């Protein structure tokens, strides 16, 4: 899944060039390339599909030349994750009705690759024997209010557990009680299931959407035309809300993956390499003086920068825009962009 | 005089494009254009000469298309202000031996244009009747240690006074006593004299330099070739040190001009238009939040910027470089540039 526009990463991430196609950590590979590198260890290229916005299909092909062109699928508009999951389940089941699927967000960080592969292989084993919908759950390290939480039934020690409830973005008080109770995990948005299992769940919980998608003939010449026709009418709902919160066969595999959704500059800062002054600076030609705890991203690698006297700031510079704000204000970036849009010619900055 | 390289204004000012050719205040006219606009009210274009580095002759012609091409004179290297003043006095005396001259730095700010014109006209009147070397003196508003001070003999109230001493860049203690004494003025580096008077003074105080310059035939085809030949041997000395500190016929006209040499970003800040939060921002598309007392210059006028949580900073962005530093550190900018030069490819940033 590579359809987001990453507005919290402005000005690095823009509508034309969103986060998943950026080397946001400064490692030399973009987020979607890192996701490909990780999963291609166990999935052959011809079985790797990307679903993204139509506008990014070309970009995606440039960044992932290993994947067959026809496996990069463009949605005509953003419709949240139920639609794209139903679309891809239909398409993949059309190729192989017994296919097992792993669904991965394109822009997440996973440091423990070996553990990740282990857990995915465990999940594949489980779904090949059972009608399970599986999600990976991350042990929470802080009462983060930006994540979804999964409560599981932990009667005995095991490698996977039945899910009791999903709670999307709780407030801080509730998040704290979740952490204390010990039987909550973060929903990493990484799913494993049989094509048939997820299609059955859609039949049950989003039957109208299934009807709309059944109208199309997948992997045919008319697929794109048909998808363009039905998409405008499709309901915008996440697969968590639309399916997983309702289904009775959802299981979670706790996984210590060194995971971050890199949802904010702060989480990028936390996961980036830092110098002796705790500055996360991915580029040479940047000199800091009396500056600590900053994250600095200069898109033009040949550009010089002098940063003096800043503590805990986000500094991002692109050809079109410059952002300087305290790291604590990283949730305000969407608002800044809105304010810019209210300017006469603001549209072009996002 | 337009030969400086303005390294204190990095990254806006660079060796390739120094301060005098920049619209450093964001008014729509570069500093040298403002200087031209001011003096062209009383001097016809054919009598306006620019002396600058050879490298800037073309740029100068582009910015001042009103001036005859041959009036823009290029020095082969930087030799401080004695050499350029002797050169121009020779050249102008060659055209008109009775010429009166006003010598103006190309990169200073003068807000009170009418007062400026008045004082220059007074000076012209004085030098047409007397063998005087005249400098304009600015009433000091603070014990600035970056300026030269002129002590004058103030026996009676008059429009001009004989100069007693010059003191270049005193320390803070001395600068304070100068201010308290009341008979000191800042040396604005604006001079008025007869070509013959200044040539006589050079004869007396820098006879070796005069010999070198006498070797050339001015306003001839061979002028440039000859200047290129003599310049490497010429002594580097300012006209203040070389002539004015020694001459007995130096007079000062006190002038309240709304003057600044714009020698630092802080002085640019002080002279720039400011918004309700005392931010000096010459460009649209820049939004500030919780930010006060900053000077922001983004060279690309179409670029957006968000600045949150900065107080009293200098923020300058060009295609090649970004500078963020406290306004109080504006004297360190030369050091930053040196540090960058010590980087492998640093040379290209200045």
XYZ file of C-alpha atoms in Angstrom:
700
model
C 0.000 0.000 0.000
C 1.668 3.169 -1.226
C -1.117 5.663 -1.706
C -0.593 8.288 1.018
C 0.372 11.886 0.478
C 2.403 12.348 3.681
C 1.345 15.887 4.469
C 2.912 15.666 7.921
C 6.283 15.542 6.187
C 5.957 18.766 4.313
C 8.011 20.216 2.739
C 10.052 17.067 2.087
C 6.898 15.135 1.262
C 4.529 16.767 -1.194
C 1.496 15.673 -3.177
C 3.800 15.243 -6.165
C 6.457 13.355 -4.256
C 5.124 11.829 -1.044
C 6.999 10.280 1.841
C 7.014 6.647 0.643
C 9.027 7.693 -2.406
C 11.538 9.685 -0.339
C 14.714 8.649 1.419
C 13.328 10.225 4.565
C 15.919 8.628 6.862
C 18.827 9.481 4.611
C 19.907 5.848 4.182
C 20.214 5.851 0.413
C 16.963 3.926 -0.232
C 13.448 5.355 -0.280
C 10.835 3.984 2.103
C 9.108 1.919 -0.584
C 12.460 0.569 -1.726
C 13.226 -0.465 1.848
C 9.847 -2.190 2.044
C 10.588 -3.986 -1.225
C 14.090 -4.985 -0.050
C 12.572 -6.509 3.078
C 9.746 -8.520 1.562
C 11.557 -9.580 -1.603
C 13.620 -11.898 0.571
C 10.647 -14.268 0.780
C 8.310 -13.213 -2.045
C 9.340 -13.507 -5.706
C 9.122 -10.288 -7.741
C 6.225 -11.489 -9.883
C 4.139 -11.933 -6.715
C 4.836 -8.444 -5.349
C 2.069 -5.938 -6.085
C 1.938 -2.232 -5.288
C -1.318 -0.342 -4.988
C -0.892 3.399 -5.104
C -2.509 6.468 -6.543
C -2.555 6.610 -10.352
C -0.365 9.681 -10.143
C 2.460 7.687 -8.552
C 2.450 4.605 -10.799
C 5.283 5.927 -12.957
C 7.371 7.035 -9.965
C 6.781 3.648 -8.379
C 7.981 1.861 -11.495
C 11.129 3.990 -11.529
C 11.901 3.162 -7.904
C 11.033 -0.550 -8.182
C 12.269 -1.658 -11.613
C 12.429 -5.268 -10.342
C 8.631 -5.591 -10.146
C 6.608 -6.403 -13.298
C 5.000 -3.239 -14.629
C 1.507 -4.711 -14.524
C 1.878 -5.377 -10.770
C 1.883 -1.654 -10.023
C -1.767 -0.751 -9.715
C -3.125 2.793 -9.697
C -6.214 3.879 -7.796
C -8.080 6.734 -9.450
C -8.615 8.436 -6.070
C -7.942 8.009 -2.349
C -10.583 5.767 -0.746
C -8.831 4.546 2.414
C -7.697 0.948 2.948
C -10.900 -1.134 2.607
C -11.216 -0.352 -1.082
C -7.569 -1.036 -1.919
C -7.567 -4.291 0.062
C -10.729 -5.532 -1.616
C -9.377 -4.488 -5.009
C -6.105 -6.355 -4.530
C -7.744 -9.440 -2.975
C -9.974 -9.677 -6.045
C -7.079 -9.139 -8.419
C -4.777 -11.637 -6.723
C -7.507 -14.251 -6.256
C -8.134 -13.863 -9.994
C -4.583 -15.026 -10.598
C -4.503 -17.647 -7.864
C -7.667 -18.356 -5.830
C -5.595 -19.988 -3.086
C -3.149 -17.088 -2.760
C -1.941 -16.061 0.652
C -1.344 -12.347 1.014
C 0.790 -10.102 3.195
C -0.297 -6.465 3.195
C 2.425 -3.919 3.960
C 2.359 -0.154 4.286
C 5.075 1.185 1.973
C 6.395 3.845 4.328
C 7.100 2.115 7.632
C 10.449 1.493 9.235
C 11.359 -2.027 10.401
C 14.819 -2.408 11.905
C 14.654 -6.088 12.863
C 14.359 -7.632 9.441
C 15.042 -11.203 10.517
C 12.341 -11.083 13.205
C 9.965 -9.551 10.663
C 10.551 -12.386 8.181
C 10.064 -14.971 10.951
C 6.723 -13.495 11.976
C 5.482 -13.195 8.403
C 6.392 -16.838 7.775
C 4.573 -17.861 10.961
C 1.537 -15.891 9.791
C 1.627 -17.537 6.345
C 1.728 -20.933 8.044
C -1.275 -20.029 10.217
C -3.415 -18.712 7.359
C -2.637 -21.673 5.140
C -4.201 -23.917 7.801
C -6.894 -21.612 9.217
C -9.457 -19.043 8.173
C -7.642 -16.343 10.150
C -7.169 -12.654 9.537
C -3.800 -11.856 11.062
C -2.271 -8.564 12.079
C 1.167 -7.971 13.526
C 1.119 -6.243 16.927
C 3.960 -4.138 18.284
C 4.646 -4.024 22.021
C 4.002 -0.376 22.980
C 6.932 1.565 24.413
C 4.968 4.716 25.302
C 1.300 5.806 25.561
C 1.274 7.135 22.016
C -2.082 8.658 21.063
C -1.408 8.499 17.352
C -1.652 4.738 16.956
C -4.354 2.089 16.939
C -4.306 -0.373 19.865
C -5.155 -4.085 19.757
C -6.340 -5.822 22.934
C -5.725 -9.560 22.809
C -6.889 -12.552 24.834
C -3.777 -13.762 26.585
C -4.934 -16.858 28.439
C -1.720 -18.646 27.786
C 1.728 -17.955 26.451
C 1.708 -18.384 22.706
C 3.072 -16.917 19.480
C -0.331 -15.600 18.451
C -3.531 -14.542 20.181
C -7.154 -13.946 19.391
C -7.960 -10.246 19.162
C -10.541 -8.905 21.592
C -10.877 -5.242 20.574
C -9.397 -2.568 18.345
C -9.144 0.998 19.636
C -8.113 3.693 17.183
C -6.104 6.665 18.547
C -7.160 6.712 22.244
C -6.671 9.797 24.404
C -3.639 9.954 26.677
C -5.431 8.708 29.807
C -6.777 5.666 28.018
C -3.475 5.030 26.252
C -1.787 4.986 29.672
C -4.222 2.395 31.063
C -3.676 0.306 27.916
C 0.069 0.311 28.503
C -0.361 -0.579 32.191
C -2.759 -3.460 31.518
C -0.100 -5.218 29.438
C -2.483 -6.918 27.004
C -2.502 -4.190 24.363
C -0.346 -3.960 21.274
C 0.064 -1.284 18.594
C -1.592 -2.054 15.308
C 1.239 -1.916 12.781
C -1.105 -2.141 9.799
C 0.694 -5.262 8.558
C -1.845 -7.944 7.665
C -1.618 -11.563 6.537
C -4.544 -13.583 5.202
C -5.839 -15.893 2.527
C -7.405 -14.124 -0.421
C -10.534 -16.234 0.242
C -10.623 -15.370 3.969
C -10.510 -11.629 3.408
C -13.016 -11.842 0.534
C -15.414 -13.762 2.823
C -14.986 -11.136 5.522
C -15.771 -8.379 2.991
C -18.881 -10.351 1.928
C -20.039 -10.303 5.514
C -19.148 -6.810 6.672
C -18.998 -4.636 3.539
C -21.380 -6.426 1.133
C -22.224 -3.275 -0.814
C -18.548 -2.663 -1.574
C -18.201 -6.301 -2.671
C -21.086 -5.801 -5.130
C -19.368 -2.745 -6.574
C -16.062 -4.546 -7.005
C -17.719 -7.702 -8.400
C -18.773 -5.558 -11.330
C -15.197 -5.636 -12.655
C -13.264 -8.317 -14.451
C -9.786 -8.428 -12.940
C -6.541 -8.919 -14.849
C -8.384 -8.124 -18.077
C -8.054 -5.241 -20.535
C -11.125 -3.653 -19.014
C -9.984 -3.683 -15.390
C -8.717 -0.103 -15.286
C -11.716 1.343 -17.077
C -14.072 -0.500 -14.725
C -12.169 0.515 -11.590
C -12.314 4.149 -12.727
C -16.073 3.746 -13.026
C -16.788 2.197 -9.620
C -14.241 4.048 -7.463
C -16.103 7.347 -7.136
C -19.031 5.506 -5.507
C -16.994 3.383 -3.111
C -17.194 4.145 0.634
C -14.111 5.607 2.306
C -13.360 3.369 5.260
C -10.243 1.767 6.666
C -9.919 -2.010 6.633
C -9.473 -1.807 10.416
C -12.839 -0.089 10.892
C -14.637 -1.839 8.067
C -13.498 -5.432 8.625
C -11.071 -6.173 11.447
C -13.046 -4.505 14.235
C -16.083 -6.606 13.307
C -14.655 -9.956 12.222
C -14.528 -12.787 14.781
C -11.492 -14.536 13.276
C -8.845 -11.858 13.816
C -5.578 -12.921 15.420
C -2.528 -10.924 16.387
C 1.110 -11.998 16.352
C 3.112 -9.923 18.834
C 6.297 -8.867 17.110
C 9.297 -6.922 18.308
C 10.305 -5.446 14.962
C 12.095 -2.192 15.756
C 9.049 -0.717 14.113
C 7.970 2.859 13.500
C 5.323 4.172 11.151
C 7.557 7.263 10.765
C 4.355 9.190 11.056
C 5.977 12.418 12.199
C 9.332 14.166 11.949
C 9.803 13.317 15.631
C 9.594 9.609 14.894
C 11.988 10.061 11.993
C 14.315 11.920 14.359
C 14.088 9.082 16.884
C 14.990 6.519 14.243
C 17.668 8.461 12.396
C 21.404 8.291 12.989
C 22.592 11.127 15.210
C 25.909 12.889 15.734
C 27.633 13.669 19.037
C 25.237 16.538 19.658
C 22.196 14.398 18.949
C 21.599 16.180 15.679
C 20.115 13.982 12.947
C 21.825 15.302 9.830
C 21.850 13.020 6.821
C 23.895 15.287 4.592
C 27.450 16.552 4.482
C 28.017 20.280 3.975
C 25.901 21.055 7.044
C 27.756 22.624 9.963
C 26.166 23.077 13.380
C 27.257 25.333 16.233
C 25.749 25.324 19.708
C 22.925 23.177 18.329
C 21.483 19.988 19.775
C 18.670 17.570 19.113
C 17.771 18.902 15.678
C 16.674 17.017 12.613
C 17.973 18.640 9.434
C 17.020 17.596 5.916
C 18.333 19.539 2.918
C 17.005 18.003 -0.253
C 19.785 19.380 -2.456
C 22.774 17.376 -1.261
C 25.229 19.941 -2.640
C 23.729 22.789 -0.659
C 25.643 24.100 2.350
C 23.965 24.985 5.628
C 25.065 26.712 8.800
C 22.894 26.134 11.849
C 23.775 28.031 14.996
C 21.937 28.091 18.307
C 18.994 25.794 17.640
C 17.814 23.135 20.080
C 15.270 20.445 19.196
C 14.171 21.917 15.887
C 13.022 20.473 12.592
C 14.779 22.122 9.636
C 13.726 20.943 6.208
C 14.720 22.655 3.005
C 13.621 21.917 -0.541
C 13.738 23.925 -3.754
C 10.223 25.184 -3.129
C 9.950 25.492 0.630
C 11.785 25.947 3.906
C 10.457 24.731 7.259
C 11.933 25.688 10.624
C 9.876 24.668 13.654
C 10.324 23.124 17.099
C 10.245 19.318 17.078
C 7.406 19.513 19.600
C 5.269 21.221 16.974
C 5.533 18.504 14.361
C 1.807 17.870 14.605
C 1.211 21.448 13.412
C 2.844 20.921 10.030
C -0.484 20.075 8.391
C -1.820 23.370 9.736
C 1.128 25.340 8.396
C 0.462 23.882 4.970
C -3.206 24.850 5.219
C -2.193 28.386 6.152
C 0.095 28.535 3.138
C -2.725 27.322 0.912
C -4.812 30.245 2.085
C -2.201 32.454 0.486
C -2.914 33.482 -3.071
C -0.575 31.074 -4.743
C -0.171 28.694 -1.849
C -1.421 25.629 -3.693
C 1.844 25.021 -5.384
C 3.741 24.498 -2.123
C 2.024 21.199 -1.286
C 33.392 52.549 -5.090
C 31.877 49.119 -5.623
C 34.699 46.667 -5.144
C 33.878 44.808 -1.907
C 32.997 41.156 -1.615
C 30.652 41.464 1.389
C 31.589 38.228 3.139
C 29.674 39.283 6.240
C 26.514 38.878 4.199
C 26.985 35.282 3.263
C 25.107 33.444 1.921
C 23.192 36.297 0.265
C 26.409 38.021 -0.692
C 29.045 35.880 -2.377
C 32.272 36.527 -4.257
C 30.311 36.118 -7.466
C 27.468 38.365 -6.409
C 28.435 40.678 -3.562
C 26.283 42.858 -1.392
C 26.388 46.065 -3.470
C 24.697 44.224 -6.343
C 21.998 42.750 -4.097
C 18.653 44.093 -3.001
C 19.687 43.424 0.556
C 16.867 45.493 2.095
C 14.208 44.000 -0.129
C 13.173 47.366 -1.593
C 13.269 46.369 -5.250
C 16.576 48.161 -6.047
C 20.061 46.870 -5.351
C 22.411 48.883 -3.145
C 24.405 50.259 -6.082
C 21.181 51.160 -7.879
C 20.029 53.042 -4.779
C 23.375 54.868 -4.700
C 22.965 55.750 -8.375
C 19.356 56.898 -7.867
C 20.526 59.211 -5.094
C 23.472 60.857 -6.781
C 22.016 61.026 -10.281
C 19.703 63.753 -8.983
C 22.622 66.183 -9.103
C 25.257 64.511 -11.304
C 24.626 63.825 -14.998
C 25.089 60.208 -16.096
C 28.193 60.920 -18.181
C 29.927 62.225 -15.037
C 29.107 59.184 -12.896
C 31.950 56.661 -12.662
C 32.016 53.307 -10.944
C 35.233 51.652 -9.842
C 34.838 48.003 -9.022
C 36.611 44.704 -9.435
C 37.079 43.599 -13.055
C 34.891 40.623 -12.273
C 31.893 42.876 -11.547
C 32.139 45.265 -14.506
C 29.573 43.362 -16.536
C 27.169 42.982 -13.594
C 27.564 46.676 -12.882
C 26.705 47.573 -16.467
C 23.586 45.404 -16.275
C 22.430 47.093 -13.090
C 23.306 50.639 -14.208
C 22.439 50.786 -17.916
C 22.122 54.596 -17.650
C 25.868 55.088 -17.164
C 28.216 55.123 -20.190
C 29.973 51.783 -20.466
C 33.433 53.348 -20.392
C 32.647 54.943 -17.017
C 32.585 51.541 -15.336
C 36.183 50.869 -14.429
C 37.544 47.482 -13.347
C 40.424 47.032 -10.924
C 42.489 43.905 -11.596
C 42.662 43.148 -7.855
C 41.580 44.492 -4.459
C 44.022 47.160 -3.244
C 41.939 49.091 -0.697
C 40.733 52.673 -1.225
C 43.943 54.697 -1.753
C 44.645 53.000 -5.075
C 41.112 53.315 -6.417
C 40.875 56.978 -5.362
C 44.190 57.861 -6.968
C 43.214 55.944 -10.110
C 39.899 57.755 -10.449
C 41.340 61.177 -9.597
C 43.894 60.704 -12.392
C 41.263 59.479 -14.818
C 38.774 62.243 -14.066
C 41.435 64.984 -14.014
C 42.447 63.692 -17.446
C 38.957 64.534 -18.699
C 38.582 67.773 -16.733
C 41.507 69.073 -14.662
C 39.125 71.262 -12.636
C 36.688 68.479 -11.837
C 35.121 68.316 -8.404
C 34.527 64.786 -7.169
C 32.192 63.113 -4.699
C 33.303 59.635 -3.668
C 30.521 57.289 -2.551
C 30.576 53.712 -1.254
C 28.139 51.747 -3.420
C 26.591 49.737 -0.606
C 25.521 52.228 2.051
C 22.025 53.134 3.104
C 20.966 56.793 3.229
C 17.377 57.432 4.221
C 17.418 61.235 4.229
C 18.046 61.873 0.566
C 17.227 65.568 0.608
C 19.630 66.218 3.491
C 22.265 64.175 1.680
C 21.932 66.264 -1.496
C 22.102 69.481 0.551
C 25.328 68.431 2.253
C 26.946 67.273 -0.991
C 26.067 70.614 -2.605
C 27.529 72.454 0.369
C 30.689 70.370 0.058
C 30.954 71.084 -3.677
C 30.647 74.785 -2.936
C 33.412 74.579 -0.310
C 35.835 72.621 -2.499
C 35.287 74.915 -5.486
C 36.517 77.816 -3.332
C 39.069 76.042 -1.120
C 41.744 73.379 -1.206
C 39.748 71.208 1.218
C 39.384 67.460 1.528
C 35.890 66.986 2.864
C 34.292 64.007 4.519
C 30.710 63.684 5.727
C 30.430 62.882 9.440
C 27.471 61.096 11.011
C 26.407 61.915 14.561
C 26.980 58.652 16.498
C 23.926 57.047 18.075
C 25.819 54.280 19.926
C 29.439 53.430 20.833
C 29.870 51.254 17.749
C 33.315 49.646 17.575
C 33.017 48.826 13.877
C 33.278 52.401 12.559
C 35.953 55.044 12.138
C 35.562 58.167 14.325
C 36.391 61.749 13.353
C 37.215 64.284 16.069
C 36.576 67.840 14.948
C 37.494 71.294 16.254
C 34.191 72.822 17.326
C 35.100 76.309 18.461
C 31.964 77.766 17.036
C 28.698 76.644 15.542
C 29.126 76.087 11.834
C 28.132 73.792 8.971
C 31.623 72.354 8.657
C 34.627 71.891 10.909
C 38.306 71.250 10.668
C 39.184 67.651 11.466
C 41.498 67.087 14.425
C 41.971 63.276 14.430
C 40.766 60.086 12.797
C 40.417 56.944 14.929
C 39.668 53.676 13.163
C 37.557 51.073 15.049
C 38.212 52.024 18.703
C 37.543 49.559 21.527
C 34.280 49.878 23.459
C 35.734 51.937 26.336
C 37.237 54.474 23.959
C 34.124 54.527 21.772
C 32.079 55.389 24.881
C 34.333 58.312 25.793
C 34.107 59.517 22.170
C 30.318 59.539 22.373
C 30.350 61.352 25.732
C 32.766 64.040 24.576
C 30.327 65.123 21.874
C 32.954 66.239 19.321
C 33.273 62.939 17.482
C 31.461 61.841 14.354
C 31.351 58.564 12.437
C 33.337 58.534 9.237
C 30.790 57.651 6.556
C 33.423 57.174 3.877
C 31.748 59.810 1.688
C 34.346 62.265 0.408
C 34.198 65.462 -1.633
C 37.238 67.166 -3.134
C 38.792 68.775 -6.184
C 40.676 66.346 -8.380
C 43.700 68.660 -7.974
C 43.404 68.779 -4.164
C 43.390 65.032 -3.745
C 46.185 64.597 -6.308
C 48.283 67.092 -4.348
C 47.599 65.231 -1.128
C 48.672 61.955 -2.769
C 51.869 63.716 -4.003
C 52.626 64.655 -0.416
C 51.651 61.523 1.515
C 51.860 58.609 -0.957
C 54.484 59.822 -3.486
C 55.535 56.290 -4.471
C 51.979 55.391 -5.413
C 51.712 58.586 -7.433
C 54.851 57.597 -9.375
C 53.323 54.205 -10.134
C 50.052 55.712 -11.354
C 51.835 58.448 -13.341
C 53.236 55.698 -15.497
C 49.806 55.280 -17.150
C 48.064 57.361 -19.773
C 44.454 57.737 -18.689
C 41.428 57.614 -20.993
C 43.617 56.088 -23.690
C 43.576 52.662 -25.337
C 46.483 51.608 -23.148
C 44.945 52.544 -19.788
C 43.702 49.064 -18.898
C 46.893 47.305 -19.937
C 48.980 49.761 -17.909
C 46.744 49.520 -14.826
C 47.029 45.728 -14.973
C 50.798 46.176 -14.983
C 51.122 48.570 -12.045
C 48.368 47.237 -9.748
C 50.215 44.189 -8.396
C 52.961 46.486 -7.015
C 50.644 49.093 -5.463
C 50.453 49.315 -1.646
C 47.210 48.211 0.023
C 46.125 51.112 2.203
C 42.871 52.917 2.816
C 42.520 56.541 1.776
C 41.675 57.302 5.411
C 44.979 55.865 6.657
C 47.047 56.910 3.671
C 45.837 60.482 3.159
C 43.111 61.838 5.431
C 44.792 61.008 8.741
C 47.887 62.913 7.620
C 46.563 65.829 5.572
C 46.127 69.224 7.294
C 43.275 70.422 5.081
C 40.613 67.868 6.016
C 37.177 69.187 6.955
C 34.056 67.396 8.082
C 30.453 68.299 7.397
C 28.217 66.865 10.120
C 25.245 65.294 8.414
C 22.148 63.621 9.780
C 21.507 61.308 6.835
C 19.668 58.303 8.252
C 22.885 56.550 7.355
C 24.063 52.973 7.801
C 26.941 51.198 6.156
C 24.782 48.047 6.346
C 27.941 46.336 7.451
C 26.201 43.446 9.207
C 22.886 41.617 9.079
C 22.037 43.362 12.362
C 22.353 46.773 10.719
C 20.271 45.524 7.803
C 17.697 44.309 10.330
C 17.679 47.702 12.045
C 17.069 49.469 8.752
C 14.590 47.076 7.200
C 10.831 47.335 7.331
C 9.400 45.149 10.086
C 6.033 43.533 10.696
C 3.955 43.585 13.904
C 6.256 41.014 15.482
C 9.384 42.968 14.548
C 10.290 40.407 11.928
C 12.070 41.873 8.888
C 10.679 39.780 6.049
C 10.987 41.208 2.580
C 9.158 38.411 0.816
C 5.619 37.109 0.655
C 5.090 33.367 1.058
C 6.857 33.431 4.425
C 4.692 32.664 7.450
C 5.925 33.107 11.003
C 4.505 31.653 14.217
C 5.655 32.558 17.714
C 8.621 34.310 16.128
C 9.949 37.790 16.854
C 12.854 39.996 15.883
C 14.077 37.846 13.018
C 15.501 38.900 9.688
C 14.518 36.505 6.919
C 15.836 36.633 3.370
C 14.827 33.960 0.859
C 16.503 34.655 -2.455
C 13.959 32.720 -4.508
C 10.880 34.935 -4.191
C 8.560 32.065 -5.097
C 9.795 29.826 -2.313
C 7.573 29.311 0.721
C 8.879 29.314 4.267
C 7.433 28.444 7.659
C 9.286 29.808 10.655
C 8.063 28.767 14.082
C 9.551 29.561 17.465
C 12.573 31.671 16.540
C 13.532 34.892 18.320
C 16.192 37.303 17.037
C 17.605 35.038 14.350
C 19.097 35.614 10.933
C 17.640 33.238 8.337
C 19.057 33.507 4.839
C 18.374 31.015 2.097
C 19.849 30.858 -1.389
C 20.042 28.087 -3.973
C 23.458 27.092 -2.675
C 23.330 27.752 1.039
C 21.154 28.120 4.109
C 22.144 30.168 7.158
C 20.318 30.079 10.486
C 22.064 31.867 13.350
C 21.288 34.235 16.218
C 21.411 37.904 15.222
C 23.966 38.423 17.987
C 26.352 36.125 16.117
C 26.366 38.082 12.875
C 30.067 38.824 13.340
C 30.735 35.071 13.171
C 29.467 34.694 9.617
C 32.961 35.147 8.167
C 34.111 32.309 10.446
C 31.276 30.018 9.346
C 32.325 30.563 5.744
C 35.940 29.753 6.614
C 34.791 26.548 8.320
C 32.817 25.593 5.232
C 35.869 26.246 3.072
C 37.798 23.752 5.159
C 35.337 21.169 3.930
C 36.378 19.263 0.863
C 34.251 21.121 -1.618
C 33.596 24.183 0.506
C 35.074 26.697 -1.915
C 32.021 26.833 -4.034
C 29.781 28.131 -1.229
C 31.454 31.558 -1.087
